[in-house]
Amino acid sequence: MALKITTDNFKNEVLEAKVPVIVDFWASWCRPCLMLGPIIEEIAKDLDGKVKVGKVNVDEEGYLAQQFRVSSIPTIMLFKDGKVAKQAVGLMRKEDLLKTFGL
Amino acid sequence: MRDIIVIGGGPAGVSAAIYLKRFKLDVAIIMKDQGTLAATDHIENYYGIVEPVTGKDLFQRGIAQAKRLEIPILVEEVTGIDNFDNFIVRTDAQTHQAKAVLLATGANKTGLKVKGFADYVGKGISFCAICDGFLYRNKKIGLVGHGEFMREELEALANISQDIVVFTNGETLEKDVEGHPVVTDRIKALRGDDLLRVVETTAGDHQVDALFIAMGTASAADFALRMGAFTENNSILVDEKFMTNIPGLFAAGDCIGGLKQIAKAVADGAQAAIAIHKYLRNKP
């Protein structure tokens, strides 16, 4: 299961994570985000233990979305050692997303 | 409700419709304009063409052929497609329902050909008001377009912000924009820092927080984006049965990429029709 990422747990779950973290910025009104949802869950299952996967609801966590300059959703970021290592925008197939992230 | 609505009246759409009609399916074509084919003035590499023909002529023959086979041709602009159990196709004239939809609208548009465009896609430039609009609540929003597609996007954006400026990019405004300011000068460049900030036109700079693109008529990729269908390099991704990742939504011809030739579009249309026939037969 993808983790629910909030302003409160962001530092602990994402920035200080020992493994790379995929973060999906999404919203319930965004159709492409809803199509991406199951793909993100699949990645969470496939890469369990190697990569952490989380989701940020941009409506509830406007501060995080703003901090990372999310201006189009879905935006998917790969965090490594507390920094954004890779970024992708828009609905993508699982294999394309993993390729973009070098996973 | 129809069995299938074909959007686009070019070689892919008409070919598909002909096969679908022969399968005794209730099919209609919705089309707006003549697309890229009509812009070609010399065709002599297509099967059976002895003397060169113009694209416009071939296009009209295709439409005449469809009409002779009693396929309804609706000259309407599709403004949106919704999918629930079935598909709802909204046009500037009415609303249609169908069990399946075939997108055959030709090549997808690529956006503005100006400096900075590629740099700010996803960093202020958006192709979908209902996808990204809410991120710009009460911000200053630019909207590029001049026709029905622009007006549809304006309607969606007007719920989010009142500070909207319409850029026609040199085109004549065709629709009422309900008092929003309009800039008709051509766009020269897009500038900003890590996010888009400025639309530079031939007459001066305009500050914006976002720029939504709705030029001309909506293309298949625009519908795909709003419906959550996969695209890659501006082409719609389909499986070997010409179906997208959305069950019942098919695509054929230039909008799925590949060889931009009439022969390929016609073949796409025929194969898509056979797959659609099978899909509808097995649909519960």
Tab-separated table of C-alpha atoms in Angstrom:
chain	number	residue	atom	x	y	z
A	1	MET	CA	0.000	0.000	0.000
A	2	ALA	CA	1.194	3.499	-0.798
A	3	LEU	CA	1.699	5.610	2.321
A	4	LYS	CA	-0.362	8.724	2.922
A	5	ILE	CA	2.189	11.509	3.090
A	6	THR	CA	1.319	14.655	5.038
A	7	THR	CA	3.207	17.747	6.159
A	8	ASP	CA	3.564	16.046	9.561
A	9	ASN	CA	5.180	12.804	8.376
A	10	PHE	CA	6.975	14.140	5.287
A	11	LYS	CA	10.343	14.666	6.971
A	12	ASN	CA	10.349	11.295	8.641
A	13	GLU	CA	8.869	9.190	5.822
A	14	VAL	CA	10.412	10.892	2.786
A	15	LEU	CA	13.410	13.092	3.589
A	16	GLU	CA	14.922	10.765	6.180
A	17	ALA	CA	14.010	7.493	4.472
A	18	LYS	CA	16.787	4.929	4.087
A	19	VAL	CA	15.482	3.876	0.657
A	20	PRO	CA	14.410	5.908	-2.406
A	21	VAL	CA	10.844	7.240	-2.129
A	22	ILE	CA	8.357	7.701	-4.952
A	23	VAL	CA	5.835	10.446	-4.137
A	24	ASP	CA	2.678	10.838	-6.197
A	25	PHE	CA	1.055	14.296	-5.950
A	26	TRP	CA	-2.613	13.809	-6.787
A	27	ALA	CA	-6.193	14.988	-6.241
A	28	SER	CA	-9.540	13.250	-6.308
A	29	TRP	CA	-10.958	15.549	-9.016
A	30	CYS	CA	-8.151	14.770	-11.473
A	31	ARG	CA	-9.053	11.915	-13.822
A	32	PRO	CA	-5.471	11.140	-14.945
A	33	CYS	CA	-4.503	10.967	-11.227
A	34	LEU	CA	-7.230	8.411	-10.583
A	35	MET	CA	-5.991	6.326	-13.532
A	36	LEU	CA	-2.453	6.512	-12.169
A	37	GLY	CA	-3.556	5.418	-8.671
A	38	PRO	CA	-3.612	1.647	-9.330
A	39	ILE	CA	-0.251	1.897	-11.139
A	40	ILE	CA	1.306	3.564	-8.076
A	41	GLU	CA	-0.148	0.821	-5.853
A	42	GLU	CA	1.293	-1.841	-8.181
A	43	ILE	CA	4.730	-0.223	-7.983
A	44	ALA	CA	4.443	-0.143	-4.193
A	45	LYS	CA	3.772	-3.886	-4.242
A	46	ASP	CA	6.424	-4.740	-6.854
A	47	LEU	CA	9.203	-2.750	-5.213
A	48	ASP	CA	8.234	-3.471	-1.611
A	49	GLY	CA	11.333	-3.245	0.596
A	50	LYS	CA	13.481	-1.593	-2.095
A	51	VAL	CA	11.534	1.595	-2.671
A	52	LYS	CA	8.999	3.371	-0.490
A	53	VAL	CA	5.890	4.717	-2.233
A	54	GLY	CA	3.730	7.555	-0.934
A	55	LYS	CA	0.888	9.783	-2.051
A	56	VAL	CA	0.295	13.470	-1.354
A	57	ASN	CA	-3.235	14.776	-1.752
A	58	VAL	CA	-2.602	18.323	-3.035
A	59	ASP	CA	-5.960	19.566	-1.716
A	60	GLU	CA	-5.188	18.465	1.824
A	61	GLU	CA	-1.454	19.185	1.686
A	62	GLY	CA	-1.313	22.425	-0.245
A	63	TYR	CA	1.859	23.426	1.569
A	64	LEU	CA	3.808	20.387	0.317
A	65	ALA	CA	2.517	20.853	-3.230
A	66	GLN	CA	3.582	24.484	-3.133
A	67	GLN	CA	6.949	23.741	-1.566
A	68	PHE	CA	7.775	21.357	-4.406
A	69	ARG	CA	6.281	23.663	-7.036
A	70	VAL	CA	3.736	21.160	-8.236
A	71	SER	CA	1.898	22.943	-11.049
A	72	SER	CA	0.360	20.053	-12.940
A	73	ILE	CA	-0.964	16.789	-11.599
A	74	PRO	CA	-0.274	13.976	-11.410
A	75	THR	CA	3.349	14.886	-10.632
A	76	ILE	CA	5.487	11.988	-9.499
A	77	MET	CA	8.815	12.605	-7.757
A	78	LEU	CA	11.615	10.267	-6.809
A	79	PHE	CA	13.377	11.305	-3.599
A	80	LYS	CA	16.852	10.016	-2.834
A	81	ASP	CA	18.749	11.018	0.310
A	82	GLY	CA	16.231	13.742	1.047
A	83	LYS	CA	16.418	15.354	-2.382
A	84	VAL	CA	14.309	15.239	-5.547
A	85	ALA	CA	16.339	13.008	-7.868
A	86	LYS	CA	13.832	12.618	-10.706
A	87	GLN	CA	10.449	14.036	-11.629
A	88	ALA	CA	7.680	13.050	-14.055
A	89	VAL	CA	4.438	14.827	-14.966
A	90	GLY	CA	1.252	13.245	-16.279
A	91	LEU	CA	-0.279	9.820	-16.605
A	92	MET	CA	2.281	7.204	-17.609
A	93	ARG	CA	2.424	3.455	-18.017
A	94	LYS	CA	4.144	1.605	-15.194
A	95	GLU	CA	7.118	0.554	-17.308
A	96	ASP	CA	7.626	4.098	-18.635
A	97	LEU	CA	7.502	5.585	-15.152
A	98	LEU	CA	9.998	3.073	-13.790
A	99	LYS	CA	12.275	3.694	-16.769
A	100	THR	CA	12.117	7.468	-16.224
A	101	PHE	CA	13.109	6.893	-12.609
A	102	GLY	CA	15.821	4.377	-13.515
A	103	LEU	CA	14.169	1.696	-11.362
B	1	MET	CA	-27.883	5.135	-27.831
B	2	ARG	CA	-25.675	4.224	-30.754
B	3	ASP	CA	-23.332	1.254	-30.882
B	4	ILE	CA	-20.348	3.331	-31.904
B	5	ILE	CA	-19.487	6.946	-32.583
B	6	VAL	CA	-16.548	7.667	-34.851
B	7	ILE	CA	-14.954	11.059	-34.256
B	8	GLY	CA	-13.232	12.259	-37.415
B	9	GLY	CA	-14.196	11.972	-41.081
B	10	GLY	CA	-10.826	11.314	-42.677
B	11	PRO	CA	-9.495	8.042	-44.138
B	12	ALA	CA	-9.280	6.211	-40.776
B	13	GLY	CA	-12.692	7.308	-39.528
B	14	VAL	CA	-14.583	6.726	-42.781
B	15	SER	CA	-12.929	3.341	-43.421
B	16	ALA	CA	-13.825	2.195	-39.930
B	17	ALA	CA	-17.395	3.459	-40.314
B	18	ILE	CA	-17.840	1.579	-43.592
B	19	TYR	CA	-16.784	-1.720	-42.022
B	20	LEU	CA	-18.852	-1.045	-38.910
B	21	LYS	CA	-21.910	-0.337	-41.036
B	22	ARG	CA	-21.368	-3.598	-42.884
B	23	PHE	CA	-21.394	-5.360	-39.514
B	24	LYS	CA	-24.883	-3.858	-39.206
B	25	LEU	CA	-23.877	-1.698	-36.272
B	26	ASP	CA	-25.503	1.648	-35.493
B	27	VAL	CA	-22.592	3.950	-36.373
B	28	ALA	CA	-22.334	7.706	-36.877
B	29	ILE	CA	-19.437	9.943	-37.805
B	30	ILE	CA	-18.976	13.269	-36.026
B	31	MET	CA	-16.590	15.620	-37.778
B	32	LYS	CA	-15.690	19.264	-37.782
B	33	ASP	CA	-13.274	20.039	-40.576
B	34	GLN	CA	-11.307	18.320	-43.300
B	35	GLY	CA	-8.075	17.897	-41.380
B	36	THR	CA	-4.630	17.396	-42.826
B	37	LEU	CA	-5.818	15.427	-45.852
B	38	ALA	CA	-7.533	18.450	-47.376
B	39	ALA	CA	-4.280	20.389	-47.082
B	40	THR	CA	-2.530	17.905	-49.392
B	41	ASP	CA	-2.855	18.982	-52.986
B	42	HIS	CA	-1.321	16.082	-54.840
B	43	ILE	CA	-1.940	12.399	-54.080
B	44	GLU	CA	-0.724	9.748	-56.465
B	45	ASN	CA	0.764	7.086	-54.212
B	46	TYR	CA	-2.508	5.596	-53.032
B	47	TYR	CA	-3.860	2.365	-54.464
B	48	GLY	CA	-6.052	2.762	-57.547
B	49	ILE	CA	-5.311	6.453	-58.092
B	50	VAL	CA	-4.415	6.718	-61.787
B	51	GLU	CA	-4.429	10.481	-62.168
B	52	PRO	CA	-3.269	12.497	-59.157
B	53	VAL	CA	-6.111	13.796	-56.969
B	54	THR	CA	-6.208	16.529	-54.380
B	55	GLY	CA	-6.631	15.653	-50.724
B	56	LYS	CA	-9.794	17.697	-50.647
B	57	ASP	CA	-11.251	15.676	-53.508
B	58	LEU	CA	-10.333	12.348	-51.904
B	59	PHE	CA	-11.759	13.528	-48.585
B	60	GLN	CA	-15.047	14.484	-50.231
B	61	ARG	CA	-15.211	11.130	-52.035
B	62	GLY	CA	-14.808	9.414	-48.674
B	63	ILE	CA	-17.670	11.406	-47.190
B	64	ALA	CA	-19.851	10.733	-50.274
B	65	GLN	CA	-19.069	7.021	-49.944
B	66	ALA	CA	-20.104	7.001	-46.282
B	67	LYS	CA	-23.293	8.901	-47.121
B	68	ARG	CA	-24.184	6.445	-49.895
B	69	LEU	CA	-23.913	3.656	-47.314
B	70	GLU	CA	-26.329	5.658	-45.174
B	71	ILE	CA	-23.838	6.405	-42.418
B	72	PRO	CA	-24.988	9.585	-40.624
B	73	ILE	CA	-22.400	12.363	-40.847
B	74	LEU	CA	-22.842	14.967	-38.136
B	75	VAL	CA	-20.930	18.177	-38.688
B	76	GLU	CA	-20.439	19.141	-35.046
B	77	GLU	CA	-17.474	20.023	-32.864
B	78	VAL	CA	-16.852	17.522	-30.090
B	79	THR	CA	-16.197	19.411	-26.866
B	80	GLY	CA	-15.877	16.522	-24.432
B	81	ILE	CA	-16.250	12.797	-23.878
B	82	ASP	CA	-17.295	11.218	-20.588
B	83	ASN	CA	-17.121	7.529	-19.868
B	84	PHE	CA	-19.232	5.773	-17.277
B	85	ASP	CA	-20.883	2.485	-18.311
B	86	ASN	CA	-21.219	3.968	-21.760
B	87	PHE	CA	-19.777	7.009	-23.470
B	88	ILE	CA	-21.306	10.452	-23.568
B	89	VAL	CA	-20.015	12.575	-26.417
B	90	ARG	CA	-20.770	16.265	-25.990
B	91	THR	CA	-20.696	18.544	-29.011
B	92	ASP	CA	-21.412	22.210	-29.643
B	93	ALA	CA	-24.858	21.121	-30.868
B	94	GLN	CA	-26.038	18.238	-28.667
B	95	THR	CA	-25.131	15.204	-26.548
B	96	HIS	CA	-24.717	11.709	-27.975
B	97	GLN	CA	-24.494	8.340	-26.258
B	98	ALA	CA	-22.639	5.285	-27.520
B	99	LYS	CA	-21.365	1.931	-26.298
B	100	ALA	CA	-17.943	2.612	-27.841
B	101	VAL	CA	-16.009	5.529	-29.337
B	102	LEU	CA	-13.354	5.574	-32.032
B	103	LEU	CA	-11.010	8.578	-32.046
B	104	ALA	CA	-9.839	9.278	-35.591
B	105	THR	CA	-9.253	13.007	-35.458
B	106	GLY	CA	-5.891	13.046	-37.199
B	107	ALA	CA	-2.546	14.264	-35.936
B	108	ASN	CA	-2.505	15.822	-32.494
B	109	LYS	CA	-1.441	19.431	-32.130
B	110	THR	CA	1.904	20.068	-30.555
B	111	GLY	CA	1.377	23.353	-28.754
B	112	LEU	CA	2.900	26.763	-29.331
B	113	LYS	CA	6.013	26.957	-31.429
B	114	VAL	CA	7.672	29.665	-29.361
B	115	LYS	CA	10.765	29.983	-27.257
B	116	GLY	CA	10.312	28.659	-23.740
B	117	PHE	CA	7.273	26.516	-24.467
B	118	ALA	CA	8.935	23.140	-23.927
B	119	ASP	CA	10.695	24.435	-20.781
B	120	TYR	CA	7.466	25.323	-18.999
B	121	VAL	CA	5.195	22.394	-19.856
B	122	GLY	CA	4.154	21.111	-16.430
B	123	LYS	CA	5.739	24.201	-14.859
B	124	GLY	CA	2.895	26.571	-15.499
B	125	ILE	CA	1.778	25.398	-18.939
B	126	SER	CA	-1.177	23.029	-18.855
B	127	PHE	CA	-3.289	21.331	-21.500
B	128	CYS	CA	-6.248	20.554	-19.273
B	129	ALA	CA	-8.308	22.944	-17.146
B	130	ILE	CA	-10.178	20.239	-15.255
B	131	CYS	CA	-6.879	18.464	-14.483
B	132	ASP	CA	-4.761	21.369	-13.251
B	133	GLY	CA	-7.118	24.309	-12.842
B	134	PHE	CA	-7.592	23.945	-9.093
B	135	LEU	CA	-3.869	24.374	-8.516
B	136	TYR	CA	-4.312	27.991	-9.636
B	137	ARG	CA	-7.221	29.056	-7.438
B	138	ASN	CA	-7.544	32.846	-7.633
B	139	LYS	CA	-4.253	33.141	-9.517
B	140	LYS	CA	-3.705	34.986	-12.787
B	141	ILE	CA	-4.442	32.538	-15.582
B	142	GLY	CA	-3.687	32.901	-19.289
B	143	LEU	CA	-5.693	30.851	-21.787
B	144	VAL	CA	-4.581	30.389	-25.399
B	145	GLY	CA	-7.320	29.759	-27.955
B	146	HIS	CA	-10.057	31.386	-29.992
B	147	GLY	CA	-12.899	28.899	-30.629
B	148	GLU	CA	-15.269	26.484	-28.913
B	149	PHE	CA	-12.453	24.475	-27.289
B	150	MET	CA	-11.133	27.667	-25.668
B	151	ARG	CA	-14.645	28.611	-24.489
B	152	GLU	CA	-15.078	25.180	-22.850
B	153	GLU	CA	-11.793	25.561	-21.000
B	154	LEU	CA	-12.685	29.136	-20.032
B	155	GLU	CA	-15.895	27.860	-18.451
B	156	ALA	CA	-13.921	25.382	-16.338
B	157	LEU	CA	-11.325	27.991	-15.357
B	158	ALA	CA	-13.882	30.676	-14.501
B	159	ASN	CA	-14.950	28.554	-11.498
B	160	ILE	CA	-11.413	28.744	-10.195
B	161	SER	CA	-10.290	32.296	-10.853
B	162	GLN	CA	-11.786	35.524	-12.116
B	163	ASP	CA	-8.394	36.809	-13.230
B	164	ILE	CA	-8.241	35.215	-16.681
B	165	VAL	CA	-6.820	36.677	-19.865
B	166	VAL	CA	-7.468	35.080	-23.249
B	167	PHE	CA	-4.653	35.022	-25.812
B	168	THR	CA	-5.869	34.398	-29.355
B	169	ASN	CA	-2.276	34.328	-30.650
B	170	GLY	CA	-3.114	36.242	-33.819
B	171	GLU	CA	-6.373	34.398	-34.530
B	172	THR	CA	-9.800	36.045	-34.649
B	173	LEU	CA	-11.869	35.484	-31.527
B	174	GLU	CA	-14.863	33.329	-32.495
B	175	LYS	CA	-16.630	33.023	-29.154
B	176	ASP	CA	-17.855	35.352	-26.440
B	177	VAL	CA	-15.499	35.396	-23.453
B	178	GLU	CA	-17.900	37.073	-21.008
B	179	GLY	CA	-15.905	40.155	-20.289
B	180	HIS	CA	-12.499	38.565	-19.732
B	181	PRO	CA	-9.696	40.607	-21.296
B	182	VAL	CA	-8.487	39.431	-24.696
B	183	VAL	CA	-5.004	39.795	-26.172
B	184	THR	CA	-4.944	39.237	-29.926
B	185	ASP	CA	-1.212	39.845	-30.481
B	186	ARG	CA	0.908	36.872	-31.414
B	187	ILE	CA	2.819	35.156	-28.639
B	188	LYS	CA	6.585	35.494	-29.132
B	189	ALA	CA	8.078	33.758	-26.122
B	190	LEU	CA	7.379	32.387	-22.664
B	191	ARG	CA	9.614	33.374	-19.770
B	192	GLY	CA	10.006	32.752	-16.073
B	193	ASP	CA	12.335	31.356	-13.435
B	194	ASP	CA	11.704	27.748	-12.492
B	195	LEU	CA	8.021	28.423	-13.161
B	196	LEU	CA	6.321	30.289	-16.002
B	197	ARG	CA	5.831	33.989	-15.202
B	198	VAL	CA	5.536	35.984	-18.418
B	199	VAL	CA	3.804	35.652	-21.771
B	200	GLU	CA	5.681	37.843	-24.223
B	201	THR	CA	3.627	38.992	-27.202
B	202	THR	CA	4.525	41.159	-30.182
B	203	ALA	CA	2.982	44.100	-28.290
B	204	GLY	CA	4.418	43.525	-24.812
B	205	ASP	CA	4.650	41.377	-21.710
B	206	HIS	CA	1.796	39.864	-19.682
B	207	GLN	CA	2.344	38.451	-16.187
B	208	VAL	CA	0.695	35.068	-15.583
B	209	ASP	CA	0.851	32.272	-12.998
B	210	ALA	CA	-0.324	29.666	-15.493
B	211	LEU	CA	-1.022	29.289	-19.188
B	212	PHE	CA	-3.672	26.860	-20.417
B	213	ILE	CA	-3.532	25.742	-24.051
B	214	ALA	CA	-6.801	25.251	-25.983
B	215	MET	CA	-5.898	26.213	-29.530
B	216	GLY	CA	-8.149	25.381	-32.481
B	217	THR	CA	-10.346	22.335	-31.966
B	218	ALA	CA	-9.669	19.676	-29.338
B	219	SER	CA	-7.654	16.796	-30.741
B	220	ALA	CA	-7.742	13.127	-29.801
B	221	ALA	CA	-4.836	13.618	-27.377
B	222	ASP	CA	-6.833	16.349	-25.579
B	223	PHE	CA	-9.729	13.933	-25.057
B	224	ALA	CA	-7.320	11.161	-24.043
B	225	LEU	CA	-5.722	13.399	-21.412
B	226	ARG	CA	-9.068	14.340	-19.870
B	227	MET	CA	-10.310	10.743	-19.872
B	228	GLY	CA	-7.106	9.255	-18.476
B	229	ALA	CA	-5.949	7.379	-21.582
B	230	PHE	CA	-2.228	6.754	-22.013
B	231	THR	CA	-0.324	8.893	-24.499
B	232	GLU	CA	3.326	8.974	-25.449
B	233	ASN	CA	5.060	11.710	-27.424
B	234	ASN	CA	1.657	13.212	-28.136
B	235	SER	CA	0.336	9.983	-29.699
B	236	ILE	CA	-2.425	7.879	-28.159
B	237	LEU	CA	-1.263	4.454	-27.026
B	238	VAL	CA	-3.438	1.570	-28.235
B	239	ASP	CA	-3.096	-2.190	-28.037
B	240	GLU	CA	-3.074	-4.548	-31.040
B	241	LYS	CA	-6.876	-4.219	-31.138
B	242	PHE	CA	-6.619	-0.418	-31.434
B	243	MET	CA	-8.138	-0.019	-27.971
B	244	THR	CA	-6.753	2.431	-25.405
B	245	ASN	CA	-6.407	1.539	-21.719
B	246	ILE	CA	-10.044	2.667	-21.346
B	247	PRO	CA	-12.373	-0.205	-22.333
B	248	GLY	CA	-14.464	0.775	-25.366
B	249	LEU	CA	-12.314	3.767	-26.303
B	250	PHE	CA	-10.516	3.046	-29.571
B	251	ALA	CA	-8.168	5.177	-31.704
B	252	ALA	CA	-6.899	4.918	-35.289
B	253	GLY	CA	-5.034	6.885	-37.938
B	254	ASP	CA	-2.565	9.719	-37.386
B	255	CYS	CA	-3.596	10.253	-33.741
B	256	ILE	CA	-1.926	6.978	-32.727
B	257	GLY	CA	1.322	7.867	-34.473
B	258	GLY	CA	3.262	5.823	-37.007
B	259	LEU	CA	3.348	6.319	-40.761
B	260	LYS	CA	1.400	9.431	-41.758
B	261	GLN	CA	0.007	7.917	-44.940
B	262	ILE	CA	-3.551	7.394	-46.227
B	263	ALA	CA	-2.864	3.675	-46.719
B	264	LYS	CA	-1.930	3.282	-43.057
B	265	ALA	CA	-4.950	5.302	-41.859
B	266	VAL	CA	-7.308	3.194	-43.988
B	267	ALA	CA	-5.750	-0.021	-42.674
B	268	ASP	CA	-6.018	1.254	-39.079
B	269	GLY	CA	-9.689	2.044	-39.651
B	270	ALA	CA	-10.460	-1.410	-41.044
B	271	GLN	CA	-8.639	-3.234	-38.265
B	272	ALA	CA	-10.156	-1.037	-35.560
B	273	ALA	CA	-13.644	-1.708	-36.983
B	274	ILE	CA	-13.144	-5.467	-36.759
B	275	ALA	CA	-11.901	-5.144	-33.181
B	276	ILE	CA	-14.803	-2.847	-32.247
B	277	HIS	CA	-17.282	-5.334	-33.732
B	278	LYS	CA	-15.806	-8.100	-31.553
B	279	TYR	CA	-15.723	-5.838	-28.503
B	280	LEU	CA	-19.399	-4.896	-28.866
B	281	ARG	CA	-20.426	-8.502	-29.463
B	282	ASN	CA	-18.755	-9.575	-26.218
B	283	LYS	CA	-19.779	-6.537	-24.167
B	284	PRO	CA	-22.177	-7.641	-21.437
